[in-house]
Tab-separated table of C-alpha atoms in Angstrom:
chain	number	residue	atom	x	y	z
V	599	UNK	CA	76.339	95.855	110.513
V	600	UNK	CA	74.859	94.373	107.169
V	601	UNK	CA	77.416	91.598	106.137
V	602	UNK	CA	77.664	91.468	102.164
V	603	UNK	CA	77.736	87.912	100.672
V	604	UNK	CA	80.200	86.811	98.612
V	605	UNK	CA	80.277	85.131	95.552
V	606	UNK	CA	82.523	83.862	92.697
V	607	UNK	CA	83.533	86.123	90.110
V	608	UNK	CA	82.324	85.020	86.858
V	609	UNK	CA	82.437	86.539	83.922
V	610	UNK	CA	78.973	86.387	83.455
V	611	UNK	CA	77.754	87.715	87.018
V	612	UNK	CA	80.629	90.666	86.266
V	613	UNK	CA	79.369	91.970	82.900
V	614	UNK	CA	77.498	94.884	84.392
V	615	UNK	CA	80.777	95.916	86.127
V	616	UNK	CA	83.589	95.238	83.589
V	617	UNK	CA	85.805	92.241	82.281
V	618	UNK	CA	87.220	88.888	84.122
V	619	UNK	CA	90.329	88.466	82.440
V	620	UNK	CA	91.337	84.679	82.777
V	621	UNK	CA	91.692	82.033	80.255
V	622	UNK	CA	88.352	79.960	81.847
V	623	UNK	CA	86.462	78.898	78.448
V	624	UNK	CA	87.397	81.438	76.134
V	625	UNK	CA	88.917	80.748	73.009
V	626	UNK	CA	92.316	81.509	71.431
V	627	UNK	CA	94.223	82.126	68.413
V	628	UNK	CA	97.577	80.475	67.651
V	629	UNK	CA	100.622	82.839	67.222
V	630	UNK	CA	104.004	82.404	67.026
V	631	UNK	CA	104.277	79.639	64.767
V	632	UNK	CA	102.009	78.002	66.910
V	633	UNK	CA	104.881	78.331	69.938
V	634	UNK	CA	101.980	80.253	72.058
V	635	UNK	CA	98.156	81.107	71.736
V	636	UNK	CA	96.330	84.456	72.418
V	637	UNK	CA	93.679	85.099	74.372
V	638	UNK	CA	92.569	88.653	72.249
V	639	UNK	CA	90.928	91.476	74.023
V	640	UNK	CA	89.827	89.963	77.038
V	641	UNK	CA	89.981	93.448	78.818
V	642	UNK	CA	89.411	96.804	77.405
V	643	UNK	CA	90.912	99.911	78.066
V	644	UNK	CA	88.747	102.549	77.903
V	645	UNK	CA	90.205	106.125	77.958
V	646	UNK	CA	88.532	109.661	77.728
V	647	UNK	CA	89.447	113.033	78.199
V	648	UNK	CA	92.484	115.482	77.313
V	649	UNK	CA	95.926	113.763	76.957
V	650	UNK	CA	94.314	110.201	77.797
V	651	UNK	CA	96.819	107.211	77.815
V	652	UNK	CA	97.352	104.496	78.847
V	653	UNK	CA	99.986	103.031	81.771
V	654	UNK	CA	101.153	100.293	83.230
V	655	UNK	CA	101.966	100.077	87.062
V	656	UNK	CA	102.514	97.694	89.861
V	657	UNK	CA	100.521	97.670	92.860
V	658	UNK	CA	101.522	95.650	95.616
V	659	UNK	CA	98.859	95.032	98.363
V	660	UNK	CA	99.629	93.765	101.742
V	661	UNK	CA	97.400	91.338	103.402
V	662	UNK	CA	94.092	93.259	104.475
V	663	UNK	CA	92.779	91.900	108.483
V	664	UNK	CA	89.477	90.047	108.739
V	665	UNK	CA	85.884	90.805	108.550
V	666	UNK	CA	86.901	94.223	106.775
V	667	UNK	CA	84.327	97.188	106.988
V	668	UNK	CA	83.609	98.666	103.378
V	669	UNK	CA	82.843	102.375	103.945
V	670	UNK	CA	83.770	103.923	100.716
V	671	UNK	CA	83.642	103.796	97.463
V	672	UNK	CA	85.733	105.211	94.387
V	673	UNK	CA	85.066	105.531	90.765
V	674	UNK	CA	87.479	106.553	87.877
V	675	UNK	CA	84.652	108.308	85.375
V	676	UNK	CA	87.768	108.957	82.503
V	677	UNK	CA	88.894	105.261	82.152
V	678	UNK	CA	88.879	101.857	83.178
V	679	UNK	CA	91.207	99.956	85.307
V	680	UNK	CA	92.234	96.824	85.416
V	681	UNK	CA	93.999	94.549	88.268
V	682	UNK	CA	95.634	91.159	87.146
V	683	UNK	CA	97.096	89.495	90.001
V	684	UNK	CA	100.483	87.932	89.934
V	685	UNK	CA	100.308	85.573	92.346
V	686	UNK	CA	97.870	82.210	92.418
V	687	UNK	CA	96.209	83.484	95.459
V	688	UNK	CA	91.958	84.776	95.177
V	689	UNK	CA	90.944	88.410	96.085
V	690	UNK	CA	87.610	89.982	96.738
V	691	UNK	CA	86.388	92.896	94.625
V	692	UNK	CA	83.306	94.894	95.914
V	693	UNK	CA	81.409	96.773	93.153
V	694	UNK	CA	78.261	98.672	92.317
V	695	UNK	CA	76.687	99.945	89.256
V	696	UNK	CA	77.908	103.228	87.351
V	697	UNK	CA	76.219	106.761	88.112
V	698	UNK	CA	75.773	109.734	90.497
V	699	UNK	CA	74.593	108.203	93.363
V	700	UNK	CA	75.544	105.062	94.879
V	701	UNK	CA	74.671	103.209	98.461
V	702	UNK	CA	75.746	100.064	99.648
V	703	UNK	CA	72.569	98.111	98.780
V	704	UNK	CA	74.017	98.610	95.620
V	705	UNK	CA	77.056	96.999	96.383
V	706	UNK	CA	78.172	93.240	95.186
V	707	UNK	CA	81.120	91.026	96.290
V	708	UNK	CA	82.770	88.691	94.329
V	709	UNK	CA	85.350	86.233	95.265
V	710	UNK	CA	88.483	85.797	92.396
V	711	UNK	CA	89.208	81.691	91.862
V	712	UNK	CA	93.273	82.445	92.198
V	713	UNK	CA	92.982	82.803	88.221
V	714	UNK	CA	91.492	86.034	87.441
V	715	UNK	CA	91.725	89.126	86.556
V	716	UNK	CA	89.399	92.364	86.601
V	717	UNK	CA	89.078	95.042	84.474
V	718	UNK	CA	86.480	97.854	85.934
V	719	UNK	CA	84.580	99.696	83.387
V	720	UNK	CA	84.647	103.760	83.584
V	721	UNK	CA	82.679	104.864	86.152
V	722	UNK	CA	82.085	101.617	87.848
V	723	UNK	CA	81.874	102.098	92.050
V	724	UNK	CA	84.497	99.848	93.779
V	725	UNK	CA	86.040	99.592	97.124
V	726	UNK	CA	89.241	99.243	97.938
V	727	UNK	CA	90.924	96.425	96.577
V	728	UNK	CA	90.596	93.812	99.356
V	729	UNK	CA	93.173	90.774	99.383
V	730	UNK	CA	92.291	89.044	102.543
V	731	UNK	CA	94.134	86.112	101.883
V	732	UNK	CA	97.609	86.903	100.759
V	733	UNK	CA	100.069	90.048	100.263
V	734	UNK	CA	99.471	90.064	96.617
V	735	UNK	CA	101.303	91.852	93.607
V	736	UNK	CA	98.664	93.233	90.493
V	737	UNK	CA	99.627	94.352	87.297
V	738	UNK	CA	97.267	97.839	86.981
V	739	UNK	CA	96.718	98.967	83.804
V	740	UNK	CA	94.592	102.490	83.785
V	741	UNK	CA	94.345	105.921	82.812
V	742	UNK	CA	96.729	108.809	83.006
V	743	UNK	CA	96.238	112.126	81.979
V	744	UNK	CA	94.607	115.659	82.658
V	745	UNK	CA	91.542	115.883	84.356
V	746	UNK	CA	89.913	114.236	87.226
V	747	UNK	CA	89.303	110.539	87.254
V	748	UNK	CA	89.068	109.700	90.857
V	749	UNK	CA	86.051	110.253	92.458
V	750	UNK	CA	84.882	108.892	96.635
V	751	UNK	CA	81.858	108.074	98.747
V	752	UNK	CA	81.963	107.928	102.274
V	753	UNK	CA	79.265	105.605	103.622
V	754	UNK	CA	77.623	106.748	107.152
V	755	UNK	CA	78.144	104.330	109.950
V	756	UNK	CA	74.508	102.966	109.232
V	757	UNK	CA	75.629	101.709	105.576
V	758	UNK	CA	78.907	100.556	105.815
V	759	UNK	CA	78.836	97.185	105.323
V	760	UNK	CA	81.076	93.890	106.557
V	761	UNK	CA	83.250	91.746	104.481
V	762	UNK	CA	84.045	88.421	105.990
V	763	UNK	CA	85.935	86.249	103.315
Q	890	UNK	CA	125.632	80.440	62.654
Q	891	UNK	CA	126.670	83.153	64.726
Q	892	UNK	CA	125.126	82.726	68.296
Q	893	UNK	CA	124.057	85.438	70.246
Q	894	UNK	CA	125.357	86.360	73.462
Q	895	UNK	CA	122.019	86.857	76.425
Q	896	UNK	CA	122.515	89.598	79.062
Q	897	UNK	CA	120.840	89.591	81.841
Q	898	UNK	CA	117.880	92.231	81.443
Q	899	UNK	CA	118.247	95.792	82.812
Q	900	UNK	CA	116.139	98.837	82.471
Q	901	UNK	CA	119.371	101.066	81.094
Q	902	UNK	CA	120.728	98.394	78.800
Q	903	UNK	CA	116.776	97.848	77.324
Q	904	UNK	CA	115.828	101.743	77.492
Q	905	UNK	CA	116.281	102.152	73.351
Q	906	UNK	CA	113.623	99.697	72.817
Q	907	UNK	CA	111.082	100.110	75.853
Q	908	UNK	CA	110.336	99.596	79.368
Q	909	UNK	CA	111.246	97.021	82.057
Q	910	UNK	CA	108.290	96.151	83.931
Q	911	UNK	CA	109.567	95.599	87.185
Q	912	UNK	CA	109.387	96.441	90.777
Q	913	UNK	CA	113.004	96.650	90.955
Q	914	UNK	CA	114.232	99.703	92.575
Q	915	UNK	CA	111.431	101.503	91.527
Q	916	UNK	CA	109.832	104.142	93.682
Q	917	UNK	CA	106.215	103.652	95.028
Q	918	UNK	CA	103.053	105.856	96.344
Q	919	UNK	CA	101.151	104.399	98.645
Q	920	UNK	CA	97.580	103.978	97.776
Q	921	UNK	CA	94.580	102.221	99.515
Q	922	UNK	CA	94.785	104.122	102.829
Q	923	UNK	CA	98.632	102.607	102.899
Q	924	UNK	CA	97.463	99.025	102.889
Q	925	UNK	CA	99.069	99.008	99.109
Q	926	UNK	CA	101.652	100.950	97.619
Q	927	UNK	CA	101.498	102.179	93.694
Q	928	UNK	CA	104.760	101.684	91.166
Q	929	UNK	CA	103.100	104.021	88.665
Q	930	UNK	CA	103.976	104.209	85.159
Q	931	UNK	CA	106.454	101.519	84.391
Q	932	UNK	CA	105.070	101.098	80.831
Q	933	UNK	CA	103.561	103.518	78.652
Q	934	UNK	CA	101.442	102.038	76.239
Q	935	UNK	CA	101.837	104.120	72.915
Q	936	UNK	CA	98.794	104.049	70.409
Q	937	UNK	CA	98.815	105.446	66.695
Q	938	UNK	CA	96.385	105.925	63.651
Q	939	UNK	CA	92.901	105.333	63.446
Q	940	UNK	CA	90.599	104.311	66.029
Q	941	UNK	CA	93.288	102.835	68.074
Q	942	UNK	CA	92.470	101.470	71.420
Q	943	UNK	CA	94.154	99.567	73.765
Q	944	UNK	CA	93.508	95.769	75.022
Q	945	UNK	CA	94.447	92.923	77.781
Q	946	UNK	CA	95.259	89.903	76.211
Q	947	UNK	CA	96.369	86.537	78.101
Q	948	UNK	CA	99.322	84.905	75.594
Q	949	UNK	CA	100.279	81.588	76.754
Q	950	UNK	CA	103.400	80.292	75.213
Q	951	UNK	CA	105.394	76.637	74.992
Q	952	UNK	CA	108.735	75.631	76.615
Q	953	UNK	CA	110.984	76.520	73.278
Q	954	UNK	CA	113.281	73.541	72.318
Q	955	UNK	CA	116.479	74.880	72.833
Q	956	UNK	CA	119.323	76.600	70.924
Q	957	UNK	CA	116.853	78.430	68.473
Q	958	UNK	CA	116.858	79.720	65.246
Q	959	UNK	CA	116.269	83.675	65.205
Q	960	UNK	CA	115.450	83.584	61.446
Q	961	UNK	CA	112.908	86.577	61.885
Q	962	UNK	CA	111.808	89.745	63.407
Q	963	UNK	CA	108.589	91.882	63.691
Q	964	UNK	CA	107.128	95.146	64.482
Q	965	UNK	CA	104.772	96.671	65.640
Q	966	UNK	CA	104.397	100.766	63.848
Q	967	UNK	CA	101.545	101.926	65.477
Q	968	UNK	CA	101.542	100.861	69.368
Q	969	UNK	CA	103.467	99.236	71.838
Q	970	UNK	CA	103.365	95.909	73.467
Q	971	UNK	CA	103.527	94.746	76.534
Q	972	UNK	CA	104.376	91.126	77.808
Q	973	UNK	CA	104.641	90.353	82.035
Q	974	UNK	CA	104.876	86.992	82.991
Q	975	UNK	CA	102.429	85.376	85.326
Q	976	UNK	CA	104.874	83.009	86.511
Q	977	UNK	CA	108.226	83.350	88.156
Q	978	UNK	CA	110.143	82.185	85.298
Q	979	UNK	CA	112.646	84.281	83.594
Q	980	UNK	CA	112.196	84.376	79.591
Q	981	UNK	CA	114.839	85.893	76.821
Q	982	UNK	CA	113.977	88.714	74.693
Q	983	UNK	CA	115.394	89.494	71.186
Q	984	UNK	CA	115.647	92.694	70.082
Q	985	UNK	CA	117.363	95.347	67.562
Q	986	UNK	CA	116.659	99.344	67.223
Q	987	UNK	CA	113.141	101.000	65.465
Q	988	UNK	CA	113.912	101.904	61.323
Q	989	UNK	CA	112.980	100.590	58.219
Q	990	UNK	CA	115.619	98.348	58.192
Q	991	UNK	CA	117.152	95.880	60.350
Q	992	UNK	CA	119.711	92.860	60.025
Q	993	UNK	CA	120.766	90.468	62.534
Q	994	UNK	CA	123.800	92.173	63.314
Q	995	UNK	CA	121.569	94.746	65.194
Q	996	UNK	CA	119.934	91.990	67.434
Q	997	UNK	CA	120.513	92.006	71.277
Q	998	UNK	CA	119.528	89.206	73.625
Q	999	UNK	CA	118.253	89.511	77.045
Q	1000	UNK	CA	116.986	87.188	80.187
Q	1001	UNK	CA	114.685	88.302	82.435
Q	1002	UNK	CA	115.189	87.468	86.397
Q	1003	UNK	CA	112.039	85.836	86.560
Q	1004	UNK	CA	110.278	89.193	88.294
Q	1005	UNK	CA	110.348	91.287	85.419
Q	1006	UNK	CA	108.195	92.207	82.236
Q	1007	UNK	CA	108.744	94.378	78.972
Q	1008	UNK	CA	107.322	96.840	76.926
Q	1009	UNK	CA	108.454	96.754	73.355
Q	1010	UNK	CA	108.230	100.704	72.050
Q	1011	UNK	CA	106.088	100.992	69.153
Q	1012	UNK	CA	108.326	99.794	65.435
Q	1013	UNK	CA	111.014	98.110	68.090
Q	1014	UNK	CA	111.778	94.742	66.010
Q	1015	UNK	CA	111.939	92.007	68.171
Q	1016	UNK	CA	111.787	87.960	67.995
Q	1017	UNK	CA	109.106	85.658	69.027
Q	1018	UNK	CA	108.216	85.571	72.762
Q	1019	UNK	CA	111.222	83.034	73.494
Q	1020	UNK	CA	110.676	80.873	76.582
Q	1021	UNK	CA	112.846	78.643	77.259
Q	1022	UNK	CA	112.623	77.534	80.317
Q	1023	UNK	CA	109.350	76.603	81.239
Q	1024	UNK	CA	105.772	77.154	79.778
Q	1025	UNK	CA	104.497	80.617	80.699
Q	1026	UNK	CA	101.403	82.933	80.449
Q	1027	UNK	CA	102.089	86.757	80.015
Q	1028	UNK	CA	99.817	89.410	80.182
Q	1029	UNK	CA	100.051	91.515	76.917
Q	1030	UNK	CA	98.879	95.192	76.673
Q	1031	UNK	CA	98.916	96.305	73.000
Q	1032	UNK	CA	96.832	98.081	70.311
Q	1033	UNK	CA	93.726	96.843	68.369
Q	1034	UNK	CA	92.214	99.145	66.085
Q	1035	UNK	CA	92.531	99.620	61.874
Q	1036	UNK	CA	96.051	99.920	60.387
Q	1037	UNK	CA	99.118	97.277	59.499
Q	1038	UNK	CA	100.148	96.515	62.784
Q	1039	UNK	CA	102.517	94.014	62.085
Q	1040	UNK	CA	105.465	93.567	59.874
Q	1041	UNK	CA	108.160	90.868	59.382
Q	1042	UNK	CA	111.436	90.667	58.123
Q	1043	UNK	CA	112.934	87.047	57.856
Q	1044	UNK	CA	116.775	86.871	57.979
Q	1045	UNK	CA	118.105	85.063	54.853
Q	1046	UNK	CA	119.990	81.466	56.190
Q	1047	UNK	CA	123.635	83.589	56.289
Q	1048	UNK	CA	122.213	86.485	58.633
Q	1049	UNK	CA	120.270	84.066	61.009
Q	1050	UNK	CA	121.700	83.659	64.711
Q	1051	UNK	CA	121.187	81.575	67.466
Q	1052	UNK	CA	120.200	81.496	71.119
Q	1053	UNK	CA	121.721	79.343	73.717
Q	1054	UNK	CA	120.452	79.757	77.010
């Protein structure tokens, strides 16, 4: 089985995907009196369909066993969703470009710095989130509403594809 | 000046103005082929008026010098906002009922256990982010779009109170 390389998430190398959300190099505006700065709109939530909002969960992820086999794939095609973790600790997201069809030589693996957030784009193909290192607590903040907005692909044994952080 | 008692945050005392973000006693779904388990909802992010949209914002705020001055409030009329800590630091919240007016008399005062975050309901007054305890960084979920978002009232030098924590 194909073993997917892993890289570090950057903001940069993400941009096809969705948003880091981190304070890295981006600027900020003072608020508060100057007590605290704000670091605007570094995710966005993107929301479509009937009775679209806007939620936010908890999701807490127990420690996932090593290498990990990646055979599926989900997309949410009415919003975005976004998963800042609440602990100091990295996790791996897997994702491939937006549309009908996907297959895992589409797929890309990026490695969080302990720091960082994601924020998946509508439509955007991810796996499952994968937190090899750590049980780990993420603040989710996606779509609820009518209408369906999760969608899965099954990869055959000859695509799946190893993850081994 | 009047100083104003802190309670220790709960999700029935701090239901008029929003939501506790909080695992808590919260139910859960699981999710992820039971490798991660869902608290769904525990905020509801509430958007109003014209091309409104919600965004992720990273607010990092300075250890307050302690007691402070509450000598204002603000409010936001046309979406909620959201603040969870990254750290495990409790904070204190001020906060007094939605309406056109307010006075200090309304205010309530609340600390956090260190686990949880809030959701101030759309025209809630509340004080700055207060943290007293340690520097922190919050996630914030709130509205961007067109529109007044934000109005102040300041408390004449009589009606101001203070915190103590």
């Amino acid at each position: 089985m194909r073993t997917l390389k892993i890289k570090p998430l950057t903001a940069e190398a993400f941009r096809p995907f969705g948003d880091v959300i981190e304070i890295g190099n981006n600027q900020s505006q003072p608020m508060n009196r100057g007590m605290a700065e704000r670091f605007d709109a570094l995710g966005r939530v993107e929301l479509q369909g009937e009775q679209a909002r806007a939620v936010i969960s908890l999701v807490r992820s127990s420690q996932y066993p090593v290498p990990h086999t990646v055979d599926l794939v989900e997309r949410h095609p009415l919003g975005s969703q976004a998963f800042i973790p609440l602990e100091d600790s990295p996790f791996v997201v897997v994702v491939a470009p937006a549309g009908e069809s996907v297959t895992s030589d589409a797929l890309k693996a990026f490695r969080t710095n302990g720091r960082q957030g994601v924020n998946y784009r509508s439509g955007v193909w991810h796996g499952l989130l994968f937190t090899p290192f750590a049980a780990m607590t993420f603040i989710c903040v996606d779509r609820a509403g009518e209408g369906s907005n999760c969608e899965e692909r099954s990869f055959p044994p000859g695509q799946q594809v190893l993850l081994d952080p």
